[in-house]
Amino acid sequence: MTIAFVTGGTGFLGRHLVTRLVTDGWTVRALHRAPADAERLRALGAEPVRGDLGDPASLARAVAGTEVVFHAAALFKMWAPKAAFEQANVDGTRHLLAAAQAAGVARFIQIGASGVVMSAGRSMIGVTEDAPLAFPDWAPYLASKARAEQLVLAADDPAGMRTMMVLPPMIWGADMPMLGETIANIEAGRFAWPGGGASLMSTAHVDNVAHAALLAARRGAGGRAYFVTDGEDRTLREVIGQLLATRGVDAGTRSAPLGVAWFMATVMERVWRTFRLAGEPPLTRQMLRMVGYDFTISDRRAREELGYAPVITWDEGVRAMSAGA
């Protein structure tokens, strides 16, 4: 029986990953900070371990005796100070890597983001893992995830701990937080389709991402990054429209030209930053780049090296969401 340590175990992806590991017979230990999170982890079948990614000593205690680390925790927001992203996503990864190396962990699997290769305002179709990482100042989340990926892959040691990245595009599923946020924007009259919603995008059901992470732990080559998808691409309007329909919501037809939307996002960011306004701007360049421009990826490497294939199709996932599963 393999012992796994999971971060982000109470998050959207982390819950599915923990459940899959437990179902497959792994012994799972999962990091938590709040007592309520400890109870949630126990309910999933995991052993909660108190600690913090910003506390190296607690991480050393948490990973002791584990064989595989799955790092799924991250600060994922469209608007926050750059320092917050760096602390959570870069420094946290650095601390966990050091703790895992010192503990003799055999494999370190980090769930990253395919958007780490996104460059500003251009179509990107069929992108592979060989594309260069991008570090745009206007996308602090993506830039921090790119720096974290550099740390993980550089830490690969053929004589010690093997490290890998699993890189999904938009992760979706029944309890996805983004859907509720989108519905709130629609109800508040703040939603418009960028470019008419015509951009092409890849997606990855949360169960497919968890499946790929386990395959990486078992079969992945060290020092490698793996894109993971549902195996078919759709337009933004098709993706979001079908997901909203599972909740009985129609986003309408209001749209904004990409150039206008990019200008508006730039202005909103400047206003929020200058006047230190509470909350997030309704639109940011980071958000617009992630959904407004074509971005599709190839998961050929994962299929060839890991034996990856989706365990759930788009249509199956949408039906399950419609049925309330």
PDB file of C-alpha atoms in Angstrom:
ATOM      1  CA  MET A   1       0.000   0.000   0.000  1.00  0.00           C
ATOM      2  CA  THR A   2       1.399   3.392  -0.999  1.00  0.00           C
ATOM      3  CA  ILE A   3       1.326   6.367   1.342  1.00  0.00           C
ATOM      4  CA  ALA A   4       0.511   9.696  -0.313  1.00  0.00           C
ATOM      5  CA  PHE A   5       0.638  13.234   1.014  1.00  0.00           C
ATOM      6  CA  VAL A   6      -1.778  15.709  -0.585  1.00  0.00           C
ATOM      7  CA  THR A   7      -1.961  19.490  -0.366  1.00  0.00           C
ATOM      8  CA  GLY A   8      -5.139  21.343  -1.287  1.00  0.00           C
ATOM      9  CA  GLY A   9      -7.191  18.311  -0.268  1.00  0.00           C
ATOM     10  CA  THR A  10     -10.308  20.330   0.572  1.00  0.00           C
ATOM     11  CA  GLY A  11     -10.274  22.265  -2.707  1.00  0.00           C
ATOM     12  CA  PHE A  12     -12.206  21.424  -5.855  1.00  0.00           C
ATOM     13  CA  LEU A  13      -9.511  19.271  -7.443  1.00  0.00           C
ATOM     14  CA  GLY A  14      -8.024  18.109  -4.149  1.00  0.00           C
ATOM     15  CA  ARG A  15     -11.276  16.542  -2.940  1.00  0.00           C
ATOM     16  CA  HIS A  16     -11.555  14.469  -6.109  1.00  0.00           C
ATOM     17  CA  LEU A  17      -7.889  13.496  -5.937  1.00  0.00           C
ATOM     18  CA  VAL A  18      -8.140  12.362  -2.315  1.00  0.00           C
ATOM     19  CA  THR A  19     -11.301  10.378  -3.082  1.00  0.00           C
ATOM     20  CA  ARG A  20      -9.656   8.673  -6.054  1.00  0.00           C
ATOM     21  CA  LEU A  21      -6.547   7.786  -4.028  1.00  0.00           C
ATOM     22  CA  VAL A  22      -8.586   6.334  -1.163  1.00  0.00           C
ATOM     23  CA  THR A  23     -10.767   4.376  -3.597  1.00  0.00           C
ATOM     24  CA  ASP A  24      -7.634   2.932  -5.206  1.00  0.00           C
ATOM     25  CA  GLY A  25      -6.345   1.731  -1.840  1.00  0.00           C
ATOM     26  CA  TRP A  26      -3.765   4.397  -1.020  1.00  0.00           C
ATOM     27  CA  THR A  27      -3.166   5.613   2.505  1.00  0.00           C
ATOM     28  CA  VAL A  28      -3.702   9.356   2.254  1.00  0.00           C
ATOM     29  CA  ARG A  29      -2.414  12.106   4.513  1.00  0.00           C
ATOM     30  CA  ALA A  30      -3.610  15.614   3.689  1.00  0.00           C
ATOM     31  CA  LEU A  31      -2.470  19.054   4.778  1.00  0.00           C
ATOM     32  CA  HIS A  32      -4.907  21.372   6.531  1.00  0.00           C
ATOM     33  CA  ARG A  33      -4.936  24.553   8.572  1.00  0.00           C
ATOM     34  CA  ALA A  34      -8.483  24.918   9.918  1.00  0.00           C
ATOM     35  CA  PRO A  35     -10.230  22.392  12.229  1.00  0.00           C
ATOM     36  CA  ALA A  36     -13.239  22.319   9.890  1.00  0.00           C
ATOM     37  CA  ASP A  37     -10.956  21.228   7.046  1.00  0.00           C
ATOM     38  CA  ALA A  38      -9.672  18.385   9.186  1.00  0.00           C
ATOM     39  CA  GLU A  39     -13.211  17.060   9.538  1.00  0.00           C
ATOM     40  CA  ARG A  40     -13.802  17.334   5.794  1.00  0.00           C
ATOM     41  CA  LEU A  41     -10.637  15.353   5.108  1.00  0.00           C
ATOM     42  CA  ARG A  42     -11.601  12.621   7.568  1.00  0.00           C
ATOM     43  CA  ALA A  43     -14.962  12.339   5.830  1.00  0.00           C
ATOM     44  CA  LEU A  44     -13.101  11.706   2.573  1.00  0.00           C
ATOM     45  CA  GLY A  45     -11.066   8.941   4.177  1.00  0.00           C
ATOM     46  CA  ALA A  46      -7.808  10.866   4.606  1.00  0.00           C
ATOM     47  CA  GLU A  47      -5.704  11.481   7.699  1.00  0.00           C
ATOM     48  CA  PRO A  48      -5.597  15.258   8.308  1.00  0.00           C
ATOM     49  CA  VAL A  49      -2.166  16.696   9.096  1.00  0.00           C
ATOM     50  CA  ARG A  50      -1.916  20.201  10.520  1.00  0.00           C
ATOM     51  CA  GLY A  51       0.535  22.455   8.740  1.00  0.00           C
ATOM     52  CA  ASP A  52       1.106  25.353   6.387  1.00  0.00           C
ATOM     53  CA  LEU A  53       3.019  25.775   3.132  1.00  0.00           C
ATOM     54  CA  GLY A  54       4.629  28.816   4.668  1.00  0.00           C
ATOM     55  CA  ASP A  55       5.926  26.816   7.646  1.00  0.00           C
ATOM     56  CA  PRO A  56       8.808  24.511   6.608  1.00  0.00           C
ATOM     57  CA  ALA A  57       8.945  22.814  10.009  1.00  0.00           C
ATOM     58  CA  SER A  58       5.305  21.760   9.802  1.00  0.00           C
ATOM     59  CA  LEU A  59       5.859  20.449   6.272  1.00  0.00           C
ATOM     60  CA  ALA A  60       8.816  18.359   7.415  1.00  0.00           C
ATOM     61  CA  ARG A  61       6.576  16.680   9.995  1.00  0.00           C
ATOM     62  CA  ALA A  62       3.732  16.305   7.507  1.00  0.00           C
ATOM     63  CA  VAL A  63       5.652  14.497   4.747  1.00  0.00           C
ATOM     64  CA  ALA A  64       7.683  12.215   7.020  1.00  0.00           C
ATOM     65  CA  GLY A  65       7.114   8.602   6.047  1.00  0.00           C
ATOM     66  CA  THR A  66       5.249   9.328   2.810  1.00  0.00           C
ATOM     67  CA  GLU A  67       6.264   7.983  -0.593  1.00  0.00           C
ATOM     68  CA  VAL A  68       4.447  10.266  -3.035  1.00  0.00           C
ATOM     69  CA  VAL A  69       3.528  13.937  -2.741  1.00  0.00           C
ATOM     70  CA  PHE A  70       0.640  15.415  -4.735  1.00  0.00           C
ATOM     71  CA  HIS A  71       0.824  19.201  -4.577  1.00  0.00           C
ATOM     72  CA  ALA A  72      -2.591  20.565  -5.572  1.00  0.00           C
ATOM     73  CA  ALA A  73      -2.777  23.639  -3.327  1.00  0.00           C
ATOM     74  CA  ALA A  74      -2.489  27.065  -4.948  1.00  0.00           C
ATOM     75  CA  LEU A  75      -3.733  30.605  -4.713  1.00  0.00           C
ATOM     76  CA  PHE A  76      -6.012  30.750  -7.754  1.00  0.00           C
ATOM     77  CA  LYS A  77      -7.601  34.160  -8.197  1.00  0.00           C
ATOM     78  CA  MET A  78      -7.839  36.654 -10.998  1.00  0.00           C
ATOM     79  CA  TRP A  79      -6.868  39.558  -8.742  1.00  0.00           C
ATOM     80  CA  ALA A  80      -4.506  39.697  -5.770  1.00  0.00           C
ATOM     81  CA  PRO A  81      -1.170  41.341  -4.952  1.00  0.00           C
ATOM     82  CA  LYS A  82       1.762  39.814  -6.800  1.00  0.00           C
ATOM     83  CA  ALA A  83       3.427  39.120  -3.459  1.00  0.00           C
ATOM     84  CA  ALA A  84       0.493  36.957  -2.390  1.00  0.00           C
ATOM     85  CA  PHE A  85       0.816  34.757  -5.489  1.00  0.00           C
ATOM     86  CA  GLU A  86       4.566  34.487  -5.029  1.00  0.00           C
ATOM     87  CA  GLN A  87       4.261  33.536  -1.387  1.00  0.00           C
ATOM     88  CA  ALA A  88       1.560  30.908  -1.896  1.00  0.00           C
ATOM     89  CA  ASN A  89       2.499  29.422  -5.251  1.00  0.00           C
ATOM     90  CA  VAL A  90       6.273  29.854  -5.485  1.00  0.00           C
ATOM     91  CA  ASP A  91       7.563  29.949  -1.914  1.00  0.00           C
ATOM     92  CA  GLY A  92       5.049  27.297  -0.842  1.00  0.00           C
ATOM     93  CA  THR A  93       6.253  24.986  -3.596  1.00  0.00           C
ATOM     94  CA  ARG A  94       9.890  25.637  -2.693  1.00  0.00           C
ATOM     95  CA  HIS A  95       9.246  24.749   0.956  1.00  0.00           C
ATOM     96  CA  LEU A  96       7.344  21.577   0.086  1.00  0.00           C
ATOM     97  CA  LEU A  97      10.013  20.403  -2.372  1.00  0.00           C
ATOM     98  CA  ALA A  98      12.704  20.839   0.279  1.00  0.00           C
ATOM     99  CA  ALA A  99      10.670  18.939   2.874  1.00  0.00           C
ATOM    100  CA  ALA A 100       9.935  16.115   0.431  1.00  0.00           C
ATOM    101  CA  GLN A 101      13.586  15.803  -0.605  1.00  0.00           C
ATOM    102  CA  ALA A 102      14.734  15.696   3.015  1.00  0.00           C
ATOM    103  CA  ALA A 103      12.117  13.037   3.835  1.00  0.00           C
ATOM    104  CA  GLY A 104      13.210  10.756   0.998  1.00  0.00           C
ATOM    105  CA  VAL A 105       9.940  11.034  -0.946  1.00  0.00           C
ATOM    106  CA  ALA A 106      10.145   9.004  -4.161  1.00  0.00           C
ATOM    107  CA  ARG A 107       7.809  11.033  -6.385  1.00  0.00           C
ATOM    108  CA  PHE A 108       6.551  14.618  -6.351  1.00  0.00           C
ATOM    109  CA  ILE A 109       3.555  15.414  -8.588  1.00  0.00           C
ATOM    110  CA  GLN A 110       2.453  19.023  -8.866  1.00  0.00           C
ATOM    111  CA  ILE A 111      -0.823  20.079 -10.448  1.00  0.00           C
ATOM    112  CA  GLY A 112       0.045  23.179 -12.419  1.00  0.00           C
ATOM    113  CA  ALA A 113      -1.732  25.103 -15.161  1.00  0.00           C
ATOM    114  CA  SER A 114      -1.422  24.836 -18.924  1.00  0.00           C
ATOM    115  CA  GLY A 115      -1.775  28.621 -19.041  1.00  0.00           C
ATOM    116  CA  VAL A 116       1.857  29.010 -17.952  1.00  0.00           C
ATOM    117  CA  VAL A 117       2.738  29.230 -21.650  1.00  0.00           C
ATOM    118  CA  MET A 118       0.127  31.876 -22.491  1.00  0.00           C
ATOM    119  CA  SER A 119       1.414  35.029 -24.113  1.00  0.00           C
ATOM    120  CA  ALA A 120      -0.576  38.199 -24.555  1.00  0.00           C
ATOM    121  CA  GLY A 121      -3.417  38.576 -26.991  1.00  0.00           C
ATOM    122  CA  ARG A 122      -2.807  35.945 -29.667  1.00  0.00           C
ATOM    123  CA  SER A 123      -4.276  32.660 -30.807  1.00  0.00           C
ATOM    124  CA  MET A 124      -2.444  29.519 -29.626  1.00  0.00           C
ATOM    125  CA  ILE A 125      -3.689  26.224 -31.115  1.00  0.00           C
ATOM    126  CA  GLY A 126      -2.428  22.705 -30.437  1.00  0.00           C
ATOM    127  CA  VAL A 127       0.221  23.886 -27.990  1.00  0.00           C
ATOM    128  CA  THR A 128       2.645  21.277 -26.601  1.00  0.00           C
ATOM    129  CA  GLU A 129       4.653  21.113 -23.394  1.00  0.00           C
ATOM    130  CA  ASP A 130       7.731  22.317 -25.283  1.00  0.00           C
ATOM    131  CA  ALA A 131       6.291  25.832 -25.582  1.00  0.00           C
ATOM    132  CA  PRO A 132       8.313  28.353 -23.539  1.00  0.00           C
ATOM    133  CA  LEU A 133       6.996  29.475 -20.193  1.00  0.00           C
ATOM    134  CA  ALA A 134       5.592  33.007 -20.048  1.00  0.00           C
ATOM    135  CA  PHE A 135       5.883  35.410 -17.121  1.00  0.00           C
ATOM    136  CA  PRO A 136       3.604  38.380 -17.954  1.00  0.00           C
ATOM    137  CA  ASP A 137       3.437  41.141 -15.347  1.00  0.00           C
ATOM    138  CA  TRP A 138      -0.298  41.512 -15.997  1.00  0.00           C
ATOM    139  CA  ALA A 139      -0.952  37.842 -15.127  1.00  0.00           C
ATOM    140  CA  PRO A 140       0.582  37.331 -11.668  1.00  0.00           C
ATOM    141  CA  TYR A 141      -1.218  34.015 -11.070  1.00  0.00           C
ATOM    142  CA  LEU A 142       0.067  32.469 -14.313  1.00  0.00           C
ATOM    143  CA  ALA A 143       3.547  33.931 -13.803  1.00  0.00           C
ATOM    144  CA  SER A 144       3.746  32.469 -10.298  1.00  0.00           C
ATOM    145  CA  LYS A 145       2.633  29.055 -11.559  1.00  0.00           C
ATOM    146  CA  ALA A 146       5.342  29.218 -14.247  1.00  0.00           C
ATOM    147  CA  ARG A 147       7.994  29.969 -11.618  1.00  0.00           C
ATOM    148  CA  ALA A 148       6.699  27.120  -9.458  1.00  0.00           C
ATOM    149  CA  GLU A 149       6.931  24.762 -12.437  1.00  0.00           C
ATOM    150  CA  GLN A 150      10.549  25.756 -12.961  1.00  0.00           C
ATOM    151  CA  LEU A 151      11.298  24.835  -9.349  1.00  0.00           C
ATOM    152  CA  VAL A 152       9.571  21.455  -9.586  1.00  0.00           C
ATOM    153  CA  LEU A 153      11.215  20.313 -12.808  1.00  0.00           C
ATOM    154  CA  ALA A 154      14.649  21.575 -11.723  1.00  0.00           C
ATOM    155  CA  ALA A 155      14.353  19.477  -8.543  1.00  0.00           C
ATOM    156  CA  ASP A 156      14.109  16.196 -10.455  1.00  0.00           C
ATOM    157  CA  ASP A 157      16.822  13.786  -9.335  1.00  0.00           C
ATOM    158  CA  PRO A 158      17.274  10.467 -11.196  1.00  0.00           C
ATOM    159  CA  ALA A 159      19.045   9.120  -8.127  1.00  0.00           C
ATOM    160  CA  GLY A 160      16.442  10.435  -5.707  1.00  0.00           C
ATOM    161  CA  MET A 161      13.081  12.175  -5.926  1.00  0.00           C
ATOM    162  CA  ARG A 162      11.466  12.252  -9.376  1.00  0.00           C
ATOM    163  CA  THR A 163       9.351  15.315 -10.056  1.00  0.00           C
ATOM    164  CA  MET A 164       6.557  15.874 -12.600  1.00  0.00           C
ATOM    165  CA  MET A 165       3.951  18.447 -13.570  1.00  0.00           C
ATOM    166  CA  VAL A 166       0.356  17.713 -14.593  1.00  0.00           C
ATOM    167  CA  LEU A 167      -0.954  20.713 -16.521  1.00  0.00           C
ATOM    168  CA  PRO A 168      -4.711  20.947 -17.158  1.00  0.00           C
ATOM    169  CA  PRO A 169      -6.596  23.744 -18.914  1.00  0.00           C
ATOM    170  CA  MET A 170      -9.948  24.814 -17.381  1.00  0.00           C
ATOM    171  CA  ILE A 171     -10.905  22.173 -14.792  1.00  0.00           C
ATOM    172  CA  TRP A 172     -14.635  21.550 -14.576  1.00  0.00           C
ATOM    173  CA  GLY A 173     -17.129  19.302 -12.845  1.00  0.00           C
ATOM    174  CA  ALA A 174     -20.229  19.244 -10.663  1.00  0.00           C
ATOM    175  CA  ASP A 175     -18.911  21.344  -7.786  1.00  0.00           C
ATOM    176  CA  MET A 176     -16.697  23.742  -9.762  1.00  0.00           C
ATOM    177  CA  PRO A 177     -16.486  27.146  -8.010  1.00  0.00           C
ATOM    178  CA  MET A 178     -16.106  29.130 -11.252  1.00  0.00           C
ATOM    179  CA  LEU A 179     -19.656  28.328 -12.340  1.00  0.00           C
ATOM    180  CA  GLY A 180     -21.192  29.980  -9.297  1.00  0.00           C
ATOM    181  CA  GLU A 181     -19.002  33.052  -9.803  1.00  0.00           C
ATOM    182  CA  THR A 182     -20.092  33.291 -13.445  1.00  0.00           C
ATOM    183  CA  ILE A 183     -23.754  33.023 -12.495  1.00  0.00           C
ATOM    184  CA  ALA A 184     -23.304  35.818  -9.943  1.00  0.00           C
ATOM    185  CA  ASN A 185     -21.812  38.062 -12.646  1.00  0.00           C
ATOM    186  CA  ILE A 186     -24.685  37.253 -15.007  1.00  0.00           C
ATOM    187  CA  GLU A 187     -27.269  38.092 -12.353  1.00  0.00           C
ATOM    188  CA  ALA A 188     -25.472  41.361 -11.587  1.00  0.00           C
ATOM    189  CA  GLY A 189     -25.436  42.323 -15.265  1.00  0.00           C
ATOM    190  CA  ARG A 190     -21.638  42.187 -15.453  1.00  0.00           C
ATOM    191  CA  PHE A 191     -21.314  39.375 -17.996  1.00  0.00           C
ATOM    192  CA  ALA A 192     -20.529  39.698 -21.701  1.00  0.00           C
ATOM    193  CA  TRP A 193     -18.997  37.206 -24.130  1.00  0.00           C
ATOM    194  CA  PRO A 194     -15.475  38.380 -25.026  1.00  0.00           C
ATOM    195  CA  GLY A 195     -15.219  38.335 -28.793  1.00  0.00           C
ATOM    196  CA  GLY A 196     -18.680  36.806 -28.933  1.00  0.00           C
ATOM    197  CA  GLY A 197     -17.458  33.696 -27.120  1.00  0.00           C
ATOM    198  CA  ALA A 198     -15.869  32.357 -30.311  1.00  0.00           C
ATOM    199  CA  SER A 199     -12.449  31.495 -28.845  1.00  0.00           C
ATOM    200  CA  LEU A 200     -11.452  27.830 -28.970  1.00  0.00           C
ATOM    201  CA  MET A 201     -10.456  26.192 -25.707  1.00  0.00           C
ATOM    202  CA  SER A 202      -9.454  22.856 -24.220  1.00  0.00           C
ATOM    203  CA  THR A 203     -11.015  21.554 -21.007  1.00  0.00           C
ATOM    204  CA  ALA A 204     -10.267  18.853 -18.441  1.00  0.00           C
ATOM    205  CA  HIS A 205     -12.887  17.246 -16.229  1.00  0.00           C
ATOM    206  CA  VAL A 206     -11.726  17.097 -12.618  1.00  0.00           C
ATOM    207  CA  ASP A 207     -11.831  13.282 -12.648  1.00  0.00           C
ATOM    208  CA  ASN A 208      -9.582  13.229 -15.710  1.00  0.00           C
ATOM    209  CA  VAL A 209      -7.042  15.446 -13.954  1.00  0.00           C
ATOM    210  CA  ALA A 210      -7.024  13.229 -10.860  1.00  0.00           C
ATOM    211  CA  HIS A 211      -6.605  10.179 -13.098  1.00  0.00           C
ATOM    212  CA  ALA A 212      -3.637  11.777 -14.871  1.00  0.00           C
ATOM    213  CA  ALA A 213      -1.993  12.659 -11.549  1.00  0.00           C
ATOM    214  CA  LEU A 214      -2.122   9.019 -10.459  1.00  0.00           C
ATOM    215  CA  LEU A 215      -0.726   7.867 -13.791  1.00  0.00           C
ATOM    216  CA  ALA A 216       2.135  10.344 -13.419  1.00  0.00           C
ATOM    217  CA  ALA A 217       2.900   8.958  -9.974  1.00  0.00           C
ATOM    218  CA  ARG A 218       3.033   5.425 -11.323  1.00  0.00           C
ATOM    219  CA  ARG A 219       4.529   5.831 -14.785  1.00  0.00           C
ATOM    220  CA  GLY A 220       5.752   9.364 -15.364  1.00  0.00           C
ATOM    221  CA  ALA A 221       9.279  10.163 -16.429  1.00  0.00           C
ATOM    222  CA  GLY A 222      11.008  12.502 -14.012  1.00  0.00           C
ATOM    223  CA  GLY A 223      11.510  16.107 -14.993  1.00  0.00           C
ATOM    224  CA  ARG A 224       8.530  16.058 -17.350  1.00  0.00           C
ATOM    225  CA  ALA A 225       5.404  18.155 -17.758  1.00  0.00           C
ATOM    226  CA  TYR A 226       2.178  16.622 -19.055  1.00  0.00           C
ATOM    227  CA  PHE A 227      -0.759  18.473 -20.603  1.00  0.00           C
ATOM    228  CA  VAL A 228      -4.107  16.804 -19.831  1.00  0.00           C
ATOM    229  CA  THR A 229      -7.428  17.366 -21.621  1.00  0.00           C
ATOM    230  CA  ASP A 230     -10.848  15.841 -22.264  1.00  0.00           C
ATOM    231  CA  GLY A 231      -9.651  15.031 -25.791  1.00  0.00           C
ATOM    232  CA  GLU A 232     -11.851  17.512 -27.671  1.00  0.00           C
ATOM    233  CA  ASP A 233     -11.960  21.285 -27.971  1.00  0.00           C
ATOM    234  CA  ARG A 234     -14.942  23.632 -27.991  1.00  0.00           C
ATOM    235  CA  THR A 235     -15.643  27.349 -28.159  1.00  0.00           C
ATOM    236  CA  LEU A 236     -15.925  29.358 -24.984  1.00  0.00           C
ATOM    237  CA  ARG A 237     -19.603  29.885 -25.723  1.00  0.00           C
ATOM    238  CA  GLU A 238     -20.211  26.136 -26.068  1.00  0.00           C
ATOM    239  CA  VAL A 239     -18.308  25.315 -22.882  1.00  0.00           C
ATOM    240  CA  ILE A 240     -19.730  27.970 -20.583  1.00  0.00           C
ATOM    241  CA  GLY A 241     -23.160  27.861 -22.199  1.00  0.00           C
ATOM    242  CA  GLN A 242     -23.546  24.116 -21.624  1.00  0.00           C
ATOM    243  CA  LEU A 243     -22.211  24.315 -18.082  1.00  0.00           C
ATOM    244  CA  LEU A 244     -24.596  27.158 -17.231  1.00  0.00           C
ATOM    245  CA  ALA A 245     -27.479  25.194 -18.735  1.00  0.00           C
ATOM    246  CA  THR A 246     -26.915  22.463 -16.117  1.00  0.00           C
ATOM    247  CA  ARG A 247     -28.000  25.110 -13.582  1.00  0.00           C
ATOM    248  CA  GLY A 248     -30.833  26.421 -15.745  1.00  0.00           C
ATOM    249  CA  VAL A 249     -29.002  29.681 -16.502  1.00  0.00           C
ATOM    250  CA  ASP A 250     -28.727  31.460 -19.855  1.00  0.00           C
ATOM    251  CA  ALA A 251     -25.857  33.929 -20.246  1.00  0.00           C
ATOM    252  CA  GLY A 252     -27.590  35.843 -23.021  1.00  0.00           C
ATOM    253  CA  THR A 253     -25.974  37.225 -26.156  1.00  0.00           C
ATOM    254  CA  ARG A 254     -24.255  40.414 -24.983  1.00  0.00           C
ATOM    255  CA  SER A 255     -20.668  40.499 -26.215  1.00  0.00           C
ATOM    256  CA  ALA A 256     -17.669  42.810 -26.300  1.00  0.00           C
ATOM    257  CA  PRO A 257     -14.937  43.039 -28.962  1.00  0.00           C
ATOM    258  CA  LEU A 258     -11.649  41.683 -27.654  1.00  0.00           C
ATOM    259  CA  GLY A 259      -9.776  44.939 -28.220  1.00  0.00           C
ATOM    260  CA  VAL A 260     -12.371  46.915 -26.306  1.00  0.00           C
ATOM    261  CA  ALA A 261     -12.472  44.318 -23.520  1.00  0.00           C
ATOM    262  CA  TRP A 262      -8.666  44.368 -23.182  1.00  0.00           C
ATOM    263  CA  PHE A 263      -8.682  48.174 -22.910  1.00  0.00           C
ATOM    264  CA  MET A 264     -11.487  48.067 -20.330  1.00  0.00           C
ATOM    265  CA  ALA A 265      -9.636  45.429 -18.296  1.00  0.00           C
ATOM    266  CA  THR A 266      -6.472  47.549 -18.318  1.00  0.00           C
ATOM    267  CA  VAL A 267      -8.374  50.602 -17.103  1.00  0.00           C
ATOM    268  CA  MET A 268     -10.213  48.649 -14.399  1.00  0.00           C
ATOM    269  CA  GLU A 269      -6.976  47.200 -13.058  1.00  0.00           C
ATOM    270  CA  ARG A 270      -5.419  50.674 -12.887  1.00  0.00           C
ATOM    271  CA  VAL A 271      -8.421  52.075 -11.044  1.00  0.00           C
ATOM    272  CA  TRP A 272      -8.531  49.203  -8.536  1.00  0.00           C
ATOM    273  CA  ARG A 273      -4.792  49.465  -7.935  1.00  0.00           C
ATOM    274  CA  THR A 274      -4.681  53.273  -7.679  1.00  0.00           C
ATOM    275  CA  PHE A 275      -7.621  53.618  -5.310  1.00  0.00           C
ATOM    276  CA  ARG A 276      -7.063  50.296  -3.525  1.00  0.00           C
ATOM    277  CA  LEU A 277     -10.657  49.277  -4.050  1.00  0.00           C
ATOM    278  CA  ALA A 278     -12.051  46.256  -2.243  1.00  0.00           C
ATOM    279  CA  GLY A 279     -12.849  43.064  -4.102  1.00  0.00           C
ATOM    280  CA  GLU A 280     -11.826  42.194  -7.650  1.00  0.00           C
ATOM    281  CA  PRO A 281     -12.317  44.188 -10.858  1.00  0.00           C
ATOM    282  CA  PRO A 282     -15.164  42.786 -12.968  1.00  0.00           C
ATOM    283  CA  LEU A 283     -12.613  42.115 -15.707  1.00  0.00           C
ATOM    284  CA  THR A 284      -8.823  41.634 -15.716  1.00  0.00           C
ATOM    285  CA  ARG A 285      -6.345  41.068 -18.520  1.00  0.00           C
ATOM    286  CA  GLN A 286      -5.382  37.778 -16.909  1.00  0.00           C
ATOM    287  CA  MET A 287      -8.990  36.570 -16.993  1.00  0.00           C
ATOM    288  CA  LEU A 288      -9.495  37.820 -20.542  1.00  0.00           C
ATOM    289  CA  ARG A 289      -6.356  36.091 -21.816  1.00  0.00           C
ATOM    290  CA  MET A 290      -7.442  32.798 -20.288  1.00  0.00           C
ATOM    291  CA  VAL A 291     -10.866  32.757 -21.967  1.00  0.00           C
ATOM    292  CA  GLY A 292     -10.997  35.361 -24.722  1.00  0.00           C
ATOM    293  CA  TYR A 293      -8.298  34.139 -27.098  1.00  0.00           C
ATOM    294  CA  ASP A 294      -7.889  30.727 -28.732  1.00  0.00           C
ATOM    295  CA  PHE A 295      -5.908  28.382 -26.516  1.00  0.00           C
ATOM    296  CA  THR A 296      -5.925  24.645 -27.146  1.00  0.00           C
ATOM    297  CA  ILE A 297      -3.360  22.096 -26.039  1.00  0.00           C
ATOM    298  CA  SER A 298      -2.213  18.650 -27.118  1.00  0.00           C
ATOM    299  CA  ASP A 299      -2.159  15.831 -24.549  1.00  0.00           C
ATOM    300  CA  ARG A 300      -0.255  13.474 -26.847  1.00  0.00           C
ATOM    301  CA  ARG A 301       2.696  13.207 -24.458  1.00  0.00           C
ATOM    302  CA  ALA A 302       0.450  12.089 -21.586  1.00  0.00           C
ATOM    303  CA  ARG A 303      -1.230   9.527 -23.829  1.00  0.00           C
ATOM    304  CA  GLU A 304       2.053   8.115 -25.105  1.00  0.00           C
ATOM    305  CA  GLU A 305       4.140   8.205 -21.919  1.00  0.00           C
ATOM    306  CA  LEU A 306       1.492   7.702 -19.223  1.00  0.00           C
ATOM    307  CA  GLY A 307      -1.099   5.690 -21.121  1.00  0.00           C
ATOM    308  CA  TYR A 308      -3.547   8.500 -20.356  1.00  0.00           C
ATOM    309  CA  ALA A 309      -7.054   8.541 -21.782  1.00  0.00           C
ATOM    310  CA  PRO A 310     -10.018  10.475 -20.339  1.00  0.00           C
ATOM    311  CA  VAL A 311     -12.083   8.483 -17.848  1.00  0.00           C
ATOM    312  CA  ILE A 312     -15.088  10.734 -18.425  1.00  0.00           C
ATOM    313  CA  THR A 313     -16.168  12.479 -21.624  1.00  0.00           C
ATOM    314  CA  TRP A 314     -17.559  15.979 -21.956  1.00  0.00           C
ATOM    315  CA  ASP A 315     -21.073  14.674 -22.635  1.00  0.00           C
ATOM    316  CA  GLU A 316     -20.947  12.267 -19.670  1.00  0.00           C
ATOM    317  CA  GLY A 317     -19.788  15.020 -17.336  1.00  0.00           C
ATOM    318  CA  VAL A 318     -22.441  17.470 -18.502  1.00  0.00           C
ATOM    319  CA  ARG A 319     -25.171  14.846 -18.099  1.00  0.00           C
ATOM    320  CA  ALA A 320     -23.972  14.096 -14.582  1.00  0.00           C
ATOM    321  CA  MET A 321     -24.056  17.794 -13.706  1.00  0.00           C
ATOM    322  CA  SER A 322     -27.557  18.155 -15.156  1.00  0.00           C
ATOM    323  CA  ALA A 323     -28.714  15.198 -13.075  1.00  0.00           C
ATOM    324  CA  GLY A 324     -27.206  16.726  -9.947  1.00  0.00           C
ATOM    325  CA  ALA A 325     -24.615  13.977  -9.537  1.00  0.00           C
TER     326      ALA A 325
END
